[in-house]
PDB file of C-alpha atoms and ligand atoms in Angstrom:
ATOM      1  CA  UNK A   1      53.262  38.148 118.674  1.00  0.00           C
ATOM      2  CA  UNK A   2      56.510  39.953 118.240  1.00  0.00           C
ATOM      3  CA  UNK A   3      57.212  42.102 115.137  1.00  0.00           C
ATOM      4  CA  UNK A   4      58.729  40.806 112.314  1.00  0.00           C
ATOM      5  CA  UNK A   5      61.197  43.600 111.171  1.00  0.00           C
ATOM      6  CA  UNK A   6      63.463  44.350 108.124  1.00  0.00           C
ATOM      7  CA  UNK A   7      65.754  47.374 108.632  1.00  0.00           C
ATOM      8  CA  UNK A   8      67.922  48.756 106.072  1.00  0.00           C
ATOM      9  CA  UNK A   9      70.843  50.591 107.107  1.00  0.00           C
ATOM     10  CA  UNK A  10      72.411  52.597 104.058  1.00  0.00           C
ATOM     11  CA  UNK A  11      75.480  53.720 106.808  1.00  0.00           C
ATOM     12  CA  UNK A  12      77.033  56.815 104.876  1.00  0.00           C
ATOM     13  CA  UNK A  13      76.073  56.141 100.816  1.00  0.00           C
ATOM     14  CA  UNK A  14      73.701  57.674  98.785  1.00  0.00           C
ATOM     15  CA  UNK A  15      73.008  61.205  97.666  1.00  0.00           C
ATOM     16  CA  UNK A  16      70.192  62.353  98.011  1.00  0.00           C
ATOM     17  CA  UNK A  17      68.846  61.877  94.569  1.00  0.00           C
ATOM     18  CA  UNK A  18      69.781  58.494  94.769  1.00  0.00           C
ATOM     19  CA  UNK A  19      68.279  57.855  98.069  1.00  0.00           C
ATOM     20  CA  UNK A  20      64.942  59.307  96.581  1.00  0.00           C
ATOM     21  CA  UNK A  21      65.293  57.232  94.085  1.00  0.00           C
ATOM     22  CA  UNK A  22      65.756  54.003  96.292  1.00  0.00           C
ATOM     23  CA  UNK A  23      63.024  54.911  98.811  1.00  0.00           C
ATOM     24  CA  UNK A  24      60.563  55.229  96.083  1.00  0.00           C
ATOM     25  CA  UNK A  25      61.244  51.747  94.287  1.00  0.00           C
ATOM     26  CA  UNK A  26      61.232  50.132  97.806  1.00  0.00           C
ATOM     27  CA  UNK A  27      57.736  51.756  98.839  1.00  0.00           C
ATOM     28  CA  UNK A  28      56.166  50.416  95.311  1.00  0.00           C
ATOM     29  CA  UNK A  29      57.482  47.160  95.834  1.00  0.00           C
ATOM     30  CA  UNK A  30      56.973  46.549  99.585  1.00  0.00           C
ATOM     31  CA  UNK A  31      53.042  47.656  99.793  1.00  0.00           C
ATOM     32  CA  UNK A  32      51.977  44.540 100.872  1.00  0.00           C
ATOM     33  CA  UNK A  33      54.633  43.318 102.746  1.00  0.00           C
ATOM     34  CA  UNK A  34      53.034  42.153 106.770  1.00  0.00           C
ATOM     35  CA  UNK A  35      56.878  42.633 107.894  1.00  0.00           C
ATOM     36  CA  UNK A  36      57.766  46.101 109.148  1.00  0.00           C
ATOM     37  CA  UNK A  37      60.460  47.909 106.766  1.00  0.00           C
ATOM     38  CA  UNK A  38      62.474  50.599 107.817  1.00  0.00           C
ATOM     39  CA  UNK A  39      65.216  52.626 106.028  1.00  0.00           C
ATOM     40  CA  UNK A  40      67.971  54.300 108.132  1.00  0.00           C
ATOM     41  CA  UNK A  41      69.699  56.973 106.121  1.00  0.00           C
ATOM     42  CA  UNK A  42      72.199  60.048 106.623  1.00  0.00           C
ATOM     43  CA  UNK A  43      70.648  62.463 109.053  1.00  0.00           C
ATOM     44  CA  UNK A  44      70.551  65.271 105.766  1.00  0.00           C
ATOM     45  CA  UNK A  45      68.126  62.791 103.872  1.00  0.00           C
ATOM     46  CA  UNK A  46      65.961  62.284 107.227  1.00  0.00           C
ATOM     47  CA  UNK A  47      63.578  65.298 106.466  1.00  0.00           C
ATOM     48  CA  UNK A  48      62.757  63.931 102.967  1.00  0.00           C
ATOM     49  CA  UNK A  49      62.790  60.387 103.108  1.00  0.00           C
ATOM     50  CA  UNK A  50      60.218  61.073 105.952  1.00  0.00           C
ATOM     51  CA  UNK A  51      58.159  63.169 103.794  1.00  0.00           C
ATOM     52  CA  UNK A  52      58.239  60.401 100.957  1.00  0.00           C
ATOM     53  CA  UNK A  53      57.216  57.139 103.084  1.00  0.00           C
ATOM     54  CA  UNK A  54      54.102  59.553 105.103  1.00  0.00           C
ATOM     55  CA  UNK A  55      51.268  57.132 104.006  1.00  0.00           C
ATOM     56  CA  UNK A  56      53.217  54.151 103.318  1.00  0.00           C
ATOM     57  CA  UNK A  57      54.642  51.041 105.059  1.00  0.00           C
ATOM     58  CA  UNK A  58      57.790  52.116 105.217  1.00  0.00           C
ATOM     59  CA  UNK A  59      59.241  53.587 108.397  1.00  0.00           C
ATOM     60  CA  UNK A  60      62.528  55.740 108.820  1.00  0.00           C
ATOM     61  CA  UNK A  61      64.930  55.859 111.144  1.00  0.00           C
ATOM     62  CA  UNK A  62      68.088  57.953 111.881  1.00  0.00           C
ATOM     63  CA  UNK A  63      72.033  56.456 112.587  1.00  0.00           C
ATOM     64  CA  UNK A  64      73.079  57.938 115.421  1.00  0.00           C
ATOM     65  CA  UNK A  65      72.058  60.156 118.029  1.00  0.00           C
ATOM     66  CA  UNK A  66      73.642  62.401 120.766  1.00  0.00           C
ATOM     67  CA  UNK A  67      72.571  61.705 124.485  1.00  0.00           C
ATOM     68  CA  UNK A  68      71.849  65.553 125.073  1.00  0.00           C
ATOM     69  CA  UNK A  69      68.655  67.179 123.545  1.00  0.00           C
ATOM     70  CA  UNK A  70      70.181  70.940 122.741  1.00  0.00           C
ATOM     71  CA  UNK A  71      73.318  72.801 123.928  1.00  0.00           C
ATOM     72  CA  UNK A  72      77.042  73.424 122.501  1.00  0.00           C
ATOM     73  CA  UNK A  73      77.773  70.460 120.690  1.00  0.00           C
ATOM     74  CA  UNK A  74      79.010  71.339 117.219  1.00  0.00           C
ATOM     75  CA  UNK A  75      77.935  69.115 114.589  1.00  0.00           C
ATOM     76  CA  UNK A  76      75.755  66.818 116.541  1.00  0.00           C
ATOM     77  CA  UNK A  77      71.938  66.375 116.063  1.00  0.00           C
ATOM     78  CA  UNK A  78      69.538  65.371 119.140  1.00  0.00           C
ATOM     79  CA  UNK A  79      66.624  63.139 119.528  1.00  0.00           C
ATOM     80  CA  UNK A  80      64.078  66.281 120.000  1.00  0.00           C
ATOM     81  CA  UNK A  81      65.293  67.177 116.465  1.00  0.00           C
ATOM     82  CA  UNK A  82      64.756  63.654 115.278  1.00  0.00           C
ATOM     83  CA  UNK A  83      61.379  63.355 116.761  1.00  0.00           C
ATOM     84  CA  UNK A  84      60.587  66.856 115.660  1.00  0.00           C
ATOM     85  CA  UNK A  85      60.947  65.219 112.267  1.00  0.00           C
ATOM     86  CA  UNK A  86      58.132  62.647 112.184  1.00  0.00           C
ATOM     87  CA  UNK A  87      60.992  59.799 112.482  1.00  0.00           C
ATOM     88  CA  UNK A  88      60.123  56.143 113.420  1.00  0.00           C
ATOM     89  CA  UNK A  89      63.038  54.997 115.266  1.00  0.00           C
ATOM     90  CA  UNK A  90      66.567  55.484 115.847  1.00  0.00           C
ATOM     91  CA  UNK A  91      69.594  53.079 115.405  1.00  0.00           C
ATOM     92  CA  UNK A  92      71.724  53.006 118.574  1.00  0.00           C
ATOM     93  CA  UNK A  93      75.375  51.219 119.217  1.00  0.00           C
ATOM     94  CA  UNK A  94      76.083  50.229 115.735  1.00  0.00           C
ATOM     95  CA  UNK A  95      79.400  48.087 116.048  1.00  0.00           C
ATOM     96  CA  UNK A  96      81.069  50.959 113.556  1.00  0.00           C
ATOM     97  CA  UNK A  97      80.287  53.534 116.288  1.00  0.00           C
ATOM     98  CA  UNK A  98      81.876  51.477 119.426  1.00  0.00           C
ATOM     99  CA  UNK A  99      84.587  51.540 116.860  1.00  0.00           C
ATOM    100  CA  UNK A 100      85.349  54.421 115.358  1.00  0.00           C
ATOM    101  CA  UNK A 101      83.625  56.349 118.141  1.00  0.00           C
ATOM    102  CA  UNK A 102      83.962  54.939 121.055  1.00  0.00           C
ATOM    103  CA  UNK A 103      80.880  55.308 121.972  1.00  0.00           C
ATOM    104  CA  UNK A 104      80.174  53.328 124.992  1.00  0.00           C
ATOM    105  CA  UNK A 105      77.692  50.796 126.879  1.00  0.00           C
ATOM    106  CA  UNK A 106      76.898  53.385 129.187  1.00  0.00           C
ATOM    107  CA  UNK A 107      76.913  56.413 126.523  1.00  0.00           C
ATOM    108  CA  UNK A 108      74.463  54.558 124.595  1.00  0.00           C
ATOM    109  CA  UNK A 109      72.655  54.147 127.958  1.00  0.00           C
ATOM    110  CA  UNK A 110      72.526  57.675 127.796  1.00  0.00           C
ATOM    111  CA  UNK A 111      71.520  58.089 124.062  1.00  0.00           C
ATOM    112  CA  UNK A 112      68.641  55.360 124.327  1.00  0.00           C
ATOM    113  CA  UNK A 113      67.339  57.610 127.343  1.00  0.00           C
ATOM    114  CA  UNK A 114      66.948  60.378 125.272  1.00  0.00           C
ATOM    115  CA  UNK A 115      65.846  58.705 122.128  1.00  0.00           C
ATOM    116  CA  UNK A 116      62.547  57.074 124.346  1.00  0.00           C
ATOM    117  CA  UNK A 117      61.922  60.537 125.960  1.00  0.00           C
ATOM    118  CA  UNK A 118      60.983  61.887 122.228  1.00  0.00           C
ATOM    119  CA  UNK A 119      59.259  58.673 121.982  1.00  0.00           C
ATOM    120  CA  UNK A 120      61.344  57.487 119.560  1.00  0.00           C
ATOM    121  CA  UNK A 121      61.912  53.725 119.078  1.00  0.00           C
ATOM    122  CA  UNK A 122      65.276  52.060 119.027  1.00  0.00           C
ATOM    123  CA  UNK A 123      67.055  49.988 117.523  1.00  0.00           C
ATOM    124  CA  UNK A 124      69.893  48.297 119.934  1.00  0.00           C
ATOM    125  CA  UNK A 125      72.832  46.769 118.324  1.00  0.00           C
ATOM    126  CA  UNK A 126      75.624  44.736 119.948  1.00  0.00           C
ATOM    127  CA  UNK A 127      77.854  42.158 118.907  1.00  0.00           C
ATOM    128  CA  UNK A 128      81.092  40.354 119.529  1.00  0.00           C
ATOM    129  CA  UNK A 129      84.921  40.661 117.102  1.00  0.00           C
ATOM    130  CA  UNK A 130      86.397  37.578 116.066  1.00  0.00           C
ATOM    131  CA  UNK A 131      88.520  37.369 118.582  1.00  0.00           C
ATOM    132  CA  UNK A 132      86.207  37.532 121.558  1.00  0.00           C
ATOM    133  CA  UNK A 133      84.489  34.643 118.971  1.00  0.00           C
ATOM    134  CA  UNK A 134      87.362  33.188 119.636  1.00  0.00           C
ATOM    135  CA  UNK A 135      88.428  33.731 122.589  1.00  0.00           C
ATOM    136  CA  UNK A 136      85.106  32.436 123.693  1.00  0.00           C
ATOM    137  CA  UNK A 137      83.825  35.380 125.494  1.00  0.00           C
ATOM    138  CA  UNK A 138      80.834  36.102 123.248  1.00  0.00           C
ATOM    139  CA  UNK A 139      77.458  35.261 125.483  1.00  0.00           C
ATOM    140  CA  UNK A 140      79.197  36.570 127.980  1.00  0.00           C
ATOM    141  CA  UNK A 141      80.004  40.204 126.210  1.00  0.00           C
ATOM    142  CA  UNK A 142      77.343  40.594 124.734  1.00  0.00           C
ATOM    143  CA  UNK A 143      75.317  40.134 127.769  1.00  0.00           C
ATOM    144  CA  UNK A 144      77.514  42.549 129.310  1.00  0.00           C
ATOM    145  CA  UNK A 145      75.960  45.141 126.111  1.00  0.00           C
ATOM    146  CA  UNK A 146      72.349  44.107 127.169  1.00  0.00           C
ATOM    147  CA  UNK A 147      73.139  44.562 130.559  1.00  0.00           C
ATOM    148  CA  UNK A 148      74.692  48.141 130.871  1.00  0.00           C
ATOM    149  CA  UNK A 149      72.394  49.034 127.607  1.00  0.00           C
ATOM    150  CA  UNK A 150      69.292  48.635 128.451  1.00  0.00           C
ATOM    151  CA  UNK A 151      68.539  46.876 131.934  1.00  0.00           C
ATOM    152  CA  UNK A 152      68.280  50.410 133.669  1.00  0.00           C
ATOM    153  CA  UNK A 153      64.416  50.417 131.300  1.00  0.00           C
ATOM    154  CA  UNK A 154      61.101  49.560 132.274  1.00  0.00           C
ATOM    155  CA  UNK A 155      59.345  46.310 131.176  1.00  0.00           C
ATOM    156  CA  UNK A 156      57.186  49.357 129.432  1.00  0.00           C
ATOM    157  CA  UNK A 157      60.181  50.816 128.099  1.00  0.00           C
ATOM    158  CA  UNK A 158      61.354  47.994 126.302  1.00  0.00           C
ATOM    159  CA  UNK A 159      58.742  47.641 124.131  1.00  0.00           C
ATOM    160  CA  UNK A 160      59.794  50.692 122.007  1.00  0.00           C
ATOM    161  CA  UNK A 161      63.437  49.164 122.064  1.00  0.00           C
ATOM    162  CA  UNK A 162      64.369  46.018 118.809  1.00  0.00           C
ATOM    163  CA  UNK A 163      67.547  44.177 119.271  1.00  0.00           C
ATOM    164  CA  UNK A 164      70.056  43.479 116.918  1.00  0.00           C
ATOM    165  CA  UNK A 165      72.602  41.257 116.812  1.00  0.00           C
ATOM    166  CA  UNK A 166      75.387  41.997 114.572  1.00  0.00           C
ATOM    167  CA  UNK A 167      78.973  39.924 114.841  1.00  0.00           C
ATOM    168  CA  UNK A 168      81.536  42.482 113.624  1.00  0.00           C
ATOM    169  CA  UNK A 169      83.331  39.378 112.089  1.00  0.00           C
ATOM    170  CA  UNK A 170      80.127  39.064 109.846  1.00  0.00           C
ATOM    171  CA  UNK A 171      79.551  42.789 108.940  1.00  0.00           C
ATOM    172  CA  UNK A 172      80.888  43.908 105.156  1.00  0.00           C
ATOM    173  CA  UNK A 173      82.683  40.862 105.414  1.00  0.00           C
ATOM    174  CA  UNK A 174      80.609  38.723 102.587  1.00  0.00           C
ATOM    175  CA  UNK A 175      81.083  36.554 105.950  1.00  0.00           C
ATOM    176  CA  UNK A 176      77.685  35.486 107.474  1.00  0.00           C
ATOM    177  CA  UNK A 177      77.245  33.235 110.573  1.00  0.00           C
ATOM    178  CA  UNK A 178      76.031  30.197 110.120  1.00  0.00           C
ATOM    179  CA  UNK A 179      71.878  29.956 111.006  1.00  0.00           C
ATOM    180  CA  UNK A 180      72.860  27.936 114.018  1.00  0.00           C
ATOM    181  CA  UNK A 181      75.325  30.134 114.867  1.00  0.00           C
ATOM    182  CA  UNK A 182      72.814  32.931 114.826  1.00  0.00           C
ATOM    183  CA  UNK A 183      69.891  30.832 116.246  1.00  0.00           C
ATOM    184  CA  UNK A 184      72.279  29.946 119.151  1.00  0.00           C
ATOM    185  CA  UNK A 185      72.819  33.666 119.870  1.00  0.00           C
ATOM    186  CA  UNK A 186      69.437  34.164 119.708  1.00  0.00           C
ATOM    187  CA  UNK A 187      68.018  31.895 121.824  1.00  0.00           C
ATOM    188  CA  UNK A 188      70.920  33.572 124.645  1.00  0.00           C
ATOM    189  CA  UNK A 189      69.984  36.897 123.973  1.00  0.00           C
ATOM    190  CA  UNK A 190      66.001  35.901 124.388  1.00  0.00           C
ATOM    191  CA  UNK A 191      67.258  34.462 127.874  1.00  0.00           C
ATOM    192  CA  UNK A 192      69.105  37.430 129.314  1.00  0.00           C
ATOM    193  CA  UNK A 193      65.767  39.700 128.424  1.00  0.00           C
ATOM    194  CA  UNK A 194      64.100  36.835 130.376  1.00  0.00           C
ATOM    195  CA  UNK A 195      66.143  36.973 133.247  1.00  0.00           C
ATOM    196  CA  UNK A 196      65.412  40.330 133.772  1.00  0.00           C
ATOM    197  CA  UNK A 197      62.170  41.295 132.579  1.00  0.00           C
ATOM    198  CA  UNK A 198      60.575  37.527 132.605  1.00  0.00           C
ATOM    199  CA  UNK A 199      59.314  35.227 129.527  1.00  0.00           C
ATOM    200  CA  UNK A 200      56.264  37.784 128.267  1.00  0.00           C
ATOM    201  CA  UNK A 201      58.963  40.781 127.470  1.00  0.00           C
ATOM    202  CA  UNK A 202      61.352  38.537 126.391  1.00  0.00           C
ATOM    203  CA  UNK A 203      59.073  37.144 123.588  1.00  0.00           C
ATOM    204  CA  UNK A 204      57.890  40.183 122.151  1.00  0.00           C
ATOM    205  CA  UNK A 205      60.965  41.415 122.143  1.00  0.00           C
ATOM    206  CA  UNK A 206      61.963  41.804 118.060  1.00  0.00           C
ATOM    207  CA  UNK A 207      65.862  40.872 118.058  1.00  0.00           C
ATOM    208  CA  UNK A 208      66.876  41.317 114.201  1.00  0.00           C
ATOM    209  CA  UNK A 209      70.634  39.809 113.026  1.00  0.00           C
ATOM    210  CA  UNK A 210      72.956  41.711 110.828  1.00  0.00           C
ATOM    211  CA  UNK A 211      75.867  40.669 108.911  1.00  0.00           C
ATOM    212  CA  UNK A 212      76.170  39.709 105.538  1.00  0.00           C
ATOM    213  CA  UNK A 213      72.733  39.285 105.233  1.00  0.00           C
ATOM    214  CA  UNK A 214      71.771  38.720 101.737  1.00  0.00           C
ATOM    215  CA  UNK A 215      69.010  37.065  99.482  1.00  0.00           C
ATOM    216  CA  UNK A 216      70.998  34.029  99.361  1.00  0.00           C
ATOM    217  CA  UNK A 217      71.260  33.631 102.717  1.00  0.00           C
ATOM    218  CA  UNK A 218      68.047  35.430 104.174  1.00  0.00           C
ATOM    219  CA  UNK A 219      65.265  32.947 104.016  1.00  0.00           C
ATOM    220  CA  UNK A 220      67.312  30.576 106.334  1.00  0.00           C
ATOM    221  CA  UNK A 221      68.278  32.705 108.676  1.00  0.00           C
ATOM    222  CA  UNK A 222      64.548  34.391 109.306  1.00  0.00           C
ATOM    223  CA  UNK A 223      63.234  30.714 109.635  1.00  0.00           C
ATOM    224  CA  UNK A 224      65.156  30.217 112.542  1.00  0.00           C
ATOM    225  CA  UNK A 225      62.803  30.370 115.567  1.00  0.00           C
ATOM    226  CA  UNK A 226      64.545  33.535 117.278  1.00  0.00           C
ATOM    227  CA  UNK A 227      65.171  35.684 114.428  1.00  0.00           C
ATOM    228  CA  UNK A 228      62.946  38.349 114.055  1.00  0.00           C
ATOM    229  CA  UNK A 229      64.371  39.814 111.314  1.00  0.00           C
ATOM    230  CA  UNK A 230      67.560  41.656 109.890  1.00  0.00           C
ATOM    231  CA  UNK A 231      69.554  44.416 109.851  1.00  0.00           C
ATOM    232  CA  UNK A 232      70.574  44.739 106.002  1.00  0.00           C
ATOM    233  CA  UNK A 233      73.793  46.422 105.460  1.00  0.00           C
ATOM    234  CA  UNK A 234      75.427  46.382 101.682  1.00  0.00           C
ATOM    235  CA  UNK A 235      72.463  44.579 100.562  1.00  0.00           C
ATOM    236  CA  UNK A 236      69.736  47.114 101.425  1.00  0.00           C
ATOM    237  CA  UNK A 237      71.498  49.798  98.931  1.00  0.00           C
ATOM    238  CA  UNK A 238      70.011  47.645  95.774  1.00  0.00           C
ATOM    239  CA  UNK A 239      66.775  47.433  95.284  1.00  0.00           C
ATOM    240  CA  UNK A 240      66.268  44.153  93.880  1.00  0.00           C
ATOM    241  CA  UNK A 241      68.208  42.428  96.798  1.00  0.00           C
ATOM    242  CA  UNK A 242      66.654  44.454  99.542  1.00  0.00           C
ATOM    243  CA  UNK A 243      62.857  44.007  98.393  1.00  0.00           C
ATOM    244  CA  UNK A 244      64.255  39.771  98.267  1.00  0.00           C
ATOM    245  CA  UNK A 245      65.134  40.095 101.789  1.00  0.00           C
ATOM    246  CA  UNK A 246      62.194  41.598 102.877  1.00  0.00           C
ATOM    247  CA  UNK A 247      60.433  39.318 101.270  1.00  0.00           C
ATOM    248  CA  UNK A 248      62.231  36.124 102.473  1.00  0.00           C
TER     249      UNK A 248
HETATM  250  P1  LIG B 301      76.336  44.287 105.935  1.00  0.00           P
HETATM  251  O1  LIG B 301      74.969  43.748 105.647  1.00  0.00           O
HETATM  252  O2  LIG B 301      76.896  45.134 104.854  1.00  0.00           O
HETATM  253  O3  LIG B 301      77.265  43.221 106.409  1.00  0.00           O
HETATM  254  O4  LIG B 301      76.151  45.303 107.189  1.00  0.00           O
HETATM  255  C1  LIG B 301      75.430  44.902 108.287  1.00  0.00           C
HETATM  256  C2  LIG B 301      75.238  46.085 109.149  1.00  0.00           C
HETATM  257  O5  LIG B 301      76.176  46.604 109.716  1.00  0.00           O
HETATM  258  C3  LIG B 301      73.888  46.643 109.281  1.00  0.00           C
HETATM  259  O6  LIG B 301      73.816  47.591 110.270  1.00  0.00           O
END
């Protein structure tokens, strides 16, 4: 049985007060929760929100990585320093980082090497714009992202590695995809692991959606039969609408 997952991503809010705060009321609220819950904050809270959740349910993980583990690269933080940490998993390929950092399929190649050498576990994002929606390239881009991501693993290997599936159309948008939509996605997704790695890796394989996700929305979208999850943006910053979600 593949793990059923709900991931917060705070992307660059909180203080750290406030993400004290948040990780407490989400620990008291989530104890007996069967779905994994993570929180993925700014690297500076990492060292405390890891401290907090030792114990718990709840499991952290970091944004962003780099691909190198030590060496002359102001301002970045590796995966030996994440690991050193205590941290659960790190989020790799976020659509905002192809975006505003050009980060790669091959970079993040790179950075999900490093992040399973500090046995760290990852979680993959990909995801098509509107206009490759449109333009009705999707499966086959975001195949392309599977491919050059991750195919270079071991069938071992990718059981340390979740999938998420996040349309940029859909992200901060208040613009979900529909449950078919998703489902559809999905299903392709669960088909290019299988053509790879065969049927067993390709249904434990955890692939989470992200977009918009939101109590409103969230119970239909995790009943669909190849969504494992989510990957909670705006949402996971409240409380009361990120302890919903989980709960959906
Ligand atoms: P929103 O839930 O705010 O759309 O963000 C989704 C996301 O990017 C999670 O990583």
């Amino acid at each position: 049985m593949r793990k059923q997952i709900v991931a917060g991503n705070w992307k660059m809010n909180k203080n750290l007060q406030e993400g004290i705060d948040l990780c407490k009321s989400i620990i008291a609220l989530t104890s007996e929760v069967t779905r994994e819950v993570i929180i993925s904050a700014p690297y500076i809270h990492l060292a405390t929100l890891v401290d907090l959740c030792k114990g718990t349910n709840l499991k952290v993980a970091a944004q962003n990585c780099h691909h190198k583990q030590s060496g002359a690269y102001t301002g970045e933080v590796s995966t030996a320093m994440l690991a050193d940490l205590g941290l659960d998993y790190v989020i790799i390929g976020h659509s905002e980082r192809r975006a505003f950092n050009a980060e790669t399929n091959s970079l993040l190649a790179e950075k999900i090497d490093a992040a399973l050498s500090q046995n760290l576990k990852v979680i993959y994002c990909f995801g098509e714009t509107l206009e490759e929606r449109k333009s009705n390239v999707h499966f086959d881009l975001v195949r392309t992202q599977i491919t050059e991501g991750v195919f270079h693993l071991s069938a071992e290997q990718m059981t340390k590695v979740v999938f998420a599936y996040e349309p940029v159309w859909a992200i901060g948008t208040g613009e979900t995809a529909s449950s078919e939509q998703v489902q559809e996605m999905h299903a392709h997704i669960r088909q290019v692991i299988t053509s790879k790695y065969g049927s067993e890796v390709a249904q434990n394989t955890s692939i989470l959606y992200g977009g918009s996700c939101k109590p409103s929305n969230s119970t239909d979208l995790f009943s669909q039969t190849d969504v494992d999850g989510g990957l909670i943006g705006g949402a996971s910053l409240k409380v009361t609408d990120f302890v919903s979600i989980i709960k959906a």
